[in-house]
Coordinates of C-alpha atoms in Angstrom, one line a residue:
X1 CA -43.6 111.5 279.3
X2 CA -40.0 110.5 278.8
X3 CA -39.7 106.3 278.9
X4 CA -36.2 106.7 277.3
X5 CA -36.9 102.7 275.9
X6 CA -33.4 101.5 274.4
X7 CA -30.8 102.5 276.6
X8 CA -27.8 100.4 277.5
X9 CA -28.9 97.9 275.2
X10 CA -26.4 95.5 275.4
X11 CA -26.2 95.2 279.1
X12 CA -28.6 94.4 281.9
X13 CA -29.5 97.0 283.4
X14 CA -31.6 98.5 280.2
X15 CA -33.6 96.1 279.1
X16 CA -34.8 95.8 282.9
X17 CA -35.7 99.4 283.2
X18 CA -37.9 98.7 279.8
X19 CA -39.7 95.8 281.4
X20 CA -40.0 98.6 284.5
X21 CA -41.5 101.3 282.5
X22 CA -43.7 98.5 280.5
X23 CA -45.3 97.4 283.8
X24 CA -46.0 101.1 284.5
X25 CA -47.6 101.5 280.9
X26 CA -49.9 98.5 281.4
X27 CA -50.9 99.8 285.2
X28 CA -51.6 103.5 284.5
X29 CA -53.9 102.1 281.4
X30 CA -55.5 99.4 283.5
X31 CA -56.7 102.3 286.5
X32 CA -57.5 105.1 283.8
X33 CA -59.3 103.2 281.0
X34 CA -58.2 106.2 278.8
X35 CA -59.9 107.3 275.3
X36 CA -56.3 108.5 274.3
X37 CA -53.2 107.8 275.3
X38 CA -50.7 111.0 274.5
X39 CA -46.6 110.0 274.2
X40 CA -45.4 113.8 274.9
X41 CA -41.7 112.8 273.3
X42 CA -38.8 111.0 274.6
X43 CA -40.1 107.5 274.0
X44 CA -36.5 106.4 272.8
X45 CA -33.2 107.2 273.9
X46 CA -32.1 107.6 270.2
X47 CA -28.4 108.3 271.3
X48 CA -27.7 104.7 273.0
X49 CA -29.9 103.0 269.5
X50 CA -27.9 101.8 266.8
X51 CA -30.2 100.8 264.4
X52 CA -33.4 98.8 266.0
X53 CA -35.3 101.8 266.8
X54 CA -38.5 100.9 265.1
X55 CA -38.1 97.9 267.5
X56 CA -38.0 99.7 270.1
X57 CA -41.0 101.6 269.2
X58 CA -43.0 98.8 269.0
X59 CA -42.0 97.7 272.9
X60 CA -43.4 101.5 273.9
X61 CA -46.9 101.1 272.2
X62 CA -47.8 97.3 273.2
X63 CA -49.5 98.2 276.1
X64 CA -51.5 100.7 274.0
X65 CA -52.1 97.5 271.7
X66 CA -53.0 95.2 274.0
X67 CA -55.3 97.1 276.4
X68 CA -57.2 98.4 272.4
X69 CA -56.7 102.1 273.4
X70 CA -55.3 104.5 270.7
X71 CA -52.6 106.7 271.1
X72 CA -50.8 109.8 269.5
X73 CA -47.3 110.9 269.9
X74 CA -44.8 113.9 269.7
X75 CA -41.3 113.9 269.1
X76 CA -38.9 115.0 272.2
X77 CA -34.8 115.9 272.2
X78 CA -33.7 112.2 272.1
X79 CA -35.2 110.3 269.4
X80 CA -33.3 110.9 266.8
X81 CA -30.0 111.9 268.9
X82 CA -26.5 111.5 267.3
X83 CA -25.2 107.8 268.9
X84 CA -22.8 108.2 271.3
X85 CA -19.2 107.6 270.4
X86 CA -20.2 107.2 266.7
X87 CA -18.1 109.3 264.8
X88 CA -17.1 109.0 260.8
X89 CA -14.0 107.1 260.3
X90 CA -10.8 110.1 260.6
X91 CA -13.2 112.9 260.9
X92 CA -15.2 114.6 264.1
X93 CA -18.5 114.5 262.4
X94 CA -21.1 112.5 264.6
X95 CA -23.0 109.8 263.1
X96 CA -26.9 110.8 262.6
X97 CA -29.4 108.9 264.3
X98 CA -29.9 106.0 261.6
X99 CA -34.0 106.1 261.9
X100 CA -35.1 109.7 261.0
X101 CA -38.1 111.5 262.6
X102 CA -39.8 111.1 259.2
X103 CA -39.3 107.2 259.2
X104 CA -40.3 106.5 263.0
X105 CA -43.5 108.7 262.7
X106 CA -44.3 106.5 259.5
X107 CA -43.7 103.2 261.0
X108 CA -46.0 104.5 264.1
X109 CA -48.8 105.5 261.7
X110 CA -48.1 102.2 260.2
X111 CA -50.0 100.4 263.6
X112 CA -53.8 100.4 263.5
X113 CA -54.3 102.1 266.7
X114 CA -51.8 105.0 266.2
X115 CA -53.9 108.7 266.0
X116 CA -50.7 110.5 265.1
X117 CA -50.2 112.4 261.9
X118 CA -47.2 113.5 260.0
X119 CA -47.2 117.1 259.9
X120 CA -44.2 118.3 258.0
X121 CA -43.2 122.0 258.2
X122 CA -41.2 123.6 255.7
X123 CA -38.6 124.1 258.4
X124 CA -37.4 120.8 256.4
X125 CA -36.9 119.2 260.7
X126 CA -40.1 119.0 262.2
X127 CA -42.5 116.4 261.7
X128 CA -44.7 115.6 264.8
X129 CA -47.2 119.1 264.1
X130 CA -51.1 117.9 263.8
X131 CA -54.1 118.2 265.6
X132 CA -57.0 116.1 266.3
X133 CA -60.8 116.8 266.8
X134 CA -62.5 114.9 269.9
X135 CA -66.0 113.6 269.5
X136 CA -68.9 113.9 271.8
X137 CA -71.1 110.8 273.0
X138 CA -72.9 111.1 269.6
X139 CA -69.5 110.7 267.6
X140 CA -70.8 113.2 265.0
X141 CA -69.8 116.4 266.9
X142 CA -66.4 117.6 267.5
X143 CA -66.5 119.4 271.1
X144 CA -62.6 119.1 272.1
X145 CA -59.3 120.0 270.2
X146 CA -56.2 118.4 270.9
X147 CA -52.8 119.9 269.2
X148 CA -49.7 118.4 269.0
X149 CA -46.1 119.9 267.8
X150 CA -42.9 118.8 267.6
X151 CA -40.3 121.2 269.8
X152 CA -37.1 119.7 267.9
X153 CA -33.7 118.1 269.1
X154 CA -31.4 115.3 269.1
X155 CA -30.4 116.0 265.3
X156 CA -31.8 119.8 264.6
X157 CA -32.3 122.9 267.2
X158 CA -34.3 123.1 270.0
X159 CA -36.6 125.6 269.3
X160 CA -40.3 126.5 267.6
X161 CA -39.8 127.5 264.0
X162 CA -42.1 130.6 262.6
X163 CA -44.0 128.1 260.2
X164 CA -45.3 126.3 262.9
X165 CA -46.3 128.9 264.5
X166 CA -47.9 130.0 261.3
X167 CA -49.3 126.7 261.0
X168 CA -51.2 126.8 264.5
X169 CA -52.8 130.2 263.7
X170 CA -53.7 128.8 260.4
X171 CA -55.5 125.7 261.7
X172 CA -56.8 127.2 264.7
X173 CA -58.2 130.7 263.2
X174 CA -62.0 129.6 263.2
X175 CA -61.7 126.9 266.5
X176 CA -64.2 127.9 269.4
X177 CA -64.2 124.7 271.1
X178 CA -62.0 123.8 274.2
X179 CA -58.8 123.2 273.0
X180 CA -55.4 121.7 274.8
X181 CA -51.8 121.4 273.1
X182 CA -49.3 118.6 273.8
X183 CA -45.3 118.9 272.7
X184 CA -42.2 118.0 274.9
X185 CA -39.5 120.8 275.7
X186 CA -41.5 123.7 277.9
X187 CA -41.4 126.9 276.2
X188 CA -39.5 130.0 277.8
X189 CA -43.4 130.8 279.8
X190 CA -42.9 127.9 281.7
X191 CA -39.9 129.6 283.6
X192 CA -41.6 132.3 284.3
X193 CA -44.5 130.9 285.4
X194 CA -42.7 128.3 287.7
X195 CA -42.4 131.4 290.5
X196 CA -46.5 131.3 290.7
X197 CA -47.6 131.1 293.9
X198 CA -50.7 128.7 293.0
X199 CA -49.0 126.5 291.0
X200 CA -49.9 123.2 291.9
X201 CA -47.3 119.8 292.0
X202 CA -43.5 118.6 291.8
X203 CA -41.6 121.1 291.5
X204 CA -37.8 119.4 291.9
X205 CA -36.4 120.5 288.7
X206 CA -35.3 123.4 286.4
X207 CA -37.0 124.3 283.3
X208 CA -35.0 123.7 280.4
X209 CA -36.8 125.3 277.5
X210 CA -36.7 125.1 273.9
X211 CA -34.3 128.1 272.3
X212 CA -37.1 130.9 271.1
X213 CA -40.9 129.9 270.4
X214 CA -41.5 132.3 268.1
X215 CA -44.9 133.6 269.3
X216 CA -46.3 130.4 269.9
X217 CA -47.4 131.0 273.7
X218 CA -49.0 134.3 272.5
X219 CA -50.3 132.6 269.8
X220 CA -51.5 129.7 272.0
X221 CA -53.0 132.3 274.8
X222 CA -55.0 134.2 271.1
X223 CA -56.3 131.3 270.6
X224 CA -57.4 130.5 274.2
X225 CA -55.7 127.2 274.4
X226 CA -56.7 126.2 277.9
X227 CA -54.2 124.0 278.9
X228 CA -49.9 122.9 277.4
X229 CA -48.3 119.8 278.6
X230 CA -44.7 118.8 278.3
X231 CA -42.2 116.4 279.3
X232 CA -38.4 116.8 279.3
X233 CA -37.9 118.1 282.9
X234 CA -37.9 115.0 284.7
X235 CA -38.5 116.3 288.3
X236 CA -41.1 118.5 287.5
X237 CA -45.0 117.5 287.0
X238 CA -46.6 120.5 287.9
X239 CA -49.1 123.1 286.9
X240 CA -49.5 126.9 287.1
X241 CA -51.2 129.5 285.6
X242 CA -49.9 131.2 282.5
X243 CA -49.1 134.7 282.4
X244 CA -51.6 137.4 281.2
X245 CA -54.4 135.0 281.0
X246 CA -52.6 132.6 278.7
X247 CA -52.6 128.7 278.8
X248 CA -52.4 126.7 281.9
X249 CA -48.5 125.4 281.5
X250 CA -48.1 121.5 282.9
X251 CA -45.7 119.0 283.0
X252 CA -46.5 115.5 282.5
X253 CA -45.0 113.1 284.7
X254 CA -41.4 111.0 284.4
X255 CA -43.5 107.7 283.6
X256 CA -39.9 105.9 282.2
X257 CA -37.7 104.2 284.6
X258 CA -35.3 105.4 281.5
X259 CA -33.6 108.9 281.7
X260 CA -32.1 110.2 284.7
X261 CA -34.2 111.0 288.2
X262 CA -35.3 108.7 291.2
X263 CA -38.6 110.2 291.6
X264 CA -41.3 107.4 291.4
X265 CA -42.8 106.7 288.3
X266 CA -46.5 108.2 286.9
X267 CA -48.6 110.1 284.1
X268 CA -50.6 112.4 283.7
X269 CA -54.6 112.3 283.1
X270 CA -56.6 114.9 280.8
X271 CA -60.4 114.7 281.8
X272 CA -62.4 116.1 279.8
X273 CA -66.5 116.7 281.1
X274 CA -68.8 119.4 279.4
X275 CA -67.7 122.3 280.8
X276 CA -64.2 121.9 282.2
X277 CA -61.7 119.7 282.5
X278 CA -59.1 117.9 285.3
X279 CA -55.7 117.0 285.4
X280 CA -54.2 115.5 287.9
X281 CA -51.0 113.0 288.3
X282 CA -52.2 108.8 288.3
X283 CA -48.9 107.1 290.1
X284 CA -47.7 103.7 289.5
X285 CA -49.0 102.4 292.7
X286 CA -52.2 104.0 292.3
X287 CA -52.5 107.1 294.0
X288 CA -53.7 110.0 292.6
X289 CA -52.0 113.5 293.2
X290 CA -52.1 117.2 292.4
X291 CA -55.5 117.7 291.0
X292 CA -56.3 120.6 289.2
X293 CA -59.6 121.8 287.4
X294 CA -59.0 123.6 284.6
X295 CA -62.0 126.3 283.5
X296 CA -61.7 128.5 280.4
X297 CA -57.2 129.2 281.3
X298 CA -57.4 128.9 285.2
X299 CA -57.7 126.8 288.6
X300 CA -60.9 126.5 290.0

């Protein structure tokens, strides 16, 4: 969550937090051996980019490359941010982000290894809404759901439209399997369920969620989503227990040594077993922290 690749990019000190957050990439990868790795938005500071965001892009998912593990990615808040200080000439109007949401998801579909899907809403902004079917051992059987949405930003609102809510109910109507979403700004259940007593991790930041969801966490918890994981609060990487029996709500971990925060440097791991699941928080130097088993929407 949240590598903010691209900022300061004609100094120093930018380029050396990339190489940072590149060396994290390559350790987490190297001690999980993942099937998937998830990019939950944020990958790009789109506000300090001027027009080499596709290069940037290509920085974030080498380690993906390199190590021959697939990925799939959401879109957070700063992507597609207005550059700083770049206004029209005599007028107030911000200059747009000059790589759209619709060309960076297309140049990261473009990569052989890339599991993401553009899934354009009729909102006319979001682009990042898909899901994908895990296979068992056999390859033939899909057992696990993943679904991915894009919570907006940087050049639109913040918020969940009502088509992509419809969207989810649509594609999740006749699901029984296990099923987990991913997407980067928390939805207003997150602050209420940050006062949980058993809520388990970091907990060194506010929640700062999107505008309105417009019944997506009831529509998640109908659907019996067992799990949500976000980005976008960079002091926070816990889980706790939805309300009324709805989704476990998590928080990835700051894994960028872009975007603001001292905190040291992680992600976090989705195990999935027949049965159940884990998550827990794999640290840059190795240690594991704030393990959770997930079964059906609660801790075990």
């Amino acid at each position: 969550a949240d590598l903010h690749f691209g900022e300061n990019e004609d100094g120093t000190w930018g380029p050396k937090q990339d190489l940072e957050s590149l060396a994290l990439l390559r350790e987490v990868i190297k001690l999980e051996d993942p099937d998937l790795v998830v990019f939950t938005g944020d990958q790009l500071t789109g506000n300090n980019i001027r027009s080499n965001a596709t290069a940037y892009w290509s920085e974030v998912v080498s380690p993906c490359e390199e190590a021959g593990v697939p990925w799939a990615a959401v879109f957070g808040n700063h992507e597609t941010m207005p550059f700083e200080g770049g206004r029209r000439a005599h007028t107030n109007v911000e200059v747009a982000s000059s790589t759209s949401r619709h060309a960076l998801l297309q140049f990261d579909m473009s990569h052989n290894l890339s599991r993401s899907c553009l899934g354009e809403m009729g909102d006319g902004h979001s682009v990042s809404n898909y899901y994908l079917d895990v296979l068992d051992a056999s390859e033939k059987v899909a057992v696990t759901r993943l679904y991915f949405m894009d919570t907006g930003g940087g050049d639109y609102d913040e918020k969940i439209f009502p088509d992509q809510v419809n969207w989810f109910k649509n594609v999740s109507a006749n699901t029984t399997m296990p099923s987990y979403a991913y997407f980067h700004i928390p939805l207003p259940a997150y602050a209420a369920a940050a006062q949980h007593p058993a809520c388990v991790g970091m907990a060194q930041d506010g929640v700062t969620p999107v505008a309105t969801d417009s019944g997506l966490f009831q529509a998640l918890q109908d659907a019996g989503v067992v799990a949500t994981f976000v980005g976008h609060d960079h002091g926070n990487d816990w889980c706790c227990p939805g309300a009324d029996g709805g989704p476990v709500l998590c928080f990835g971990r700051h894994s960028g040594y872009g975007g603001y925060g001292s905190w040291a440097r992680g992600g976090r791991v989705l195990s999935i077993a027949p049965g159940g699941a884990q998550s827990y928080v794999r640290m840059e130097s190795g240690e594991i922290l704030h393990n959770v088993t997930l079964a059906s929407t609660a801790f075990v």
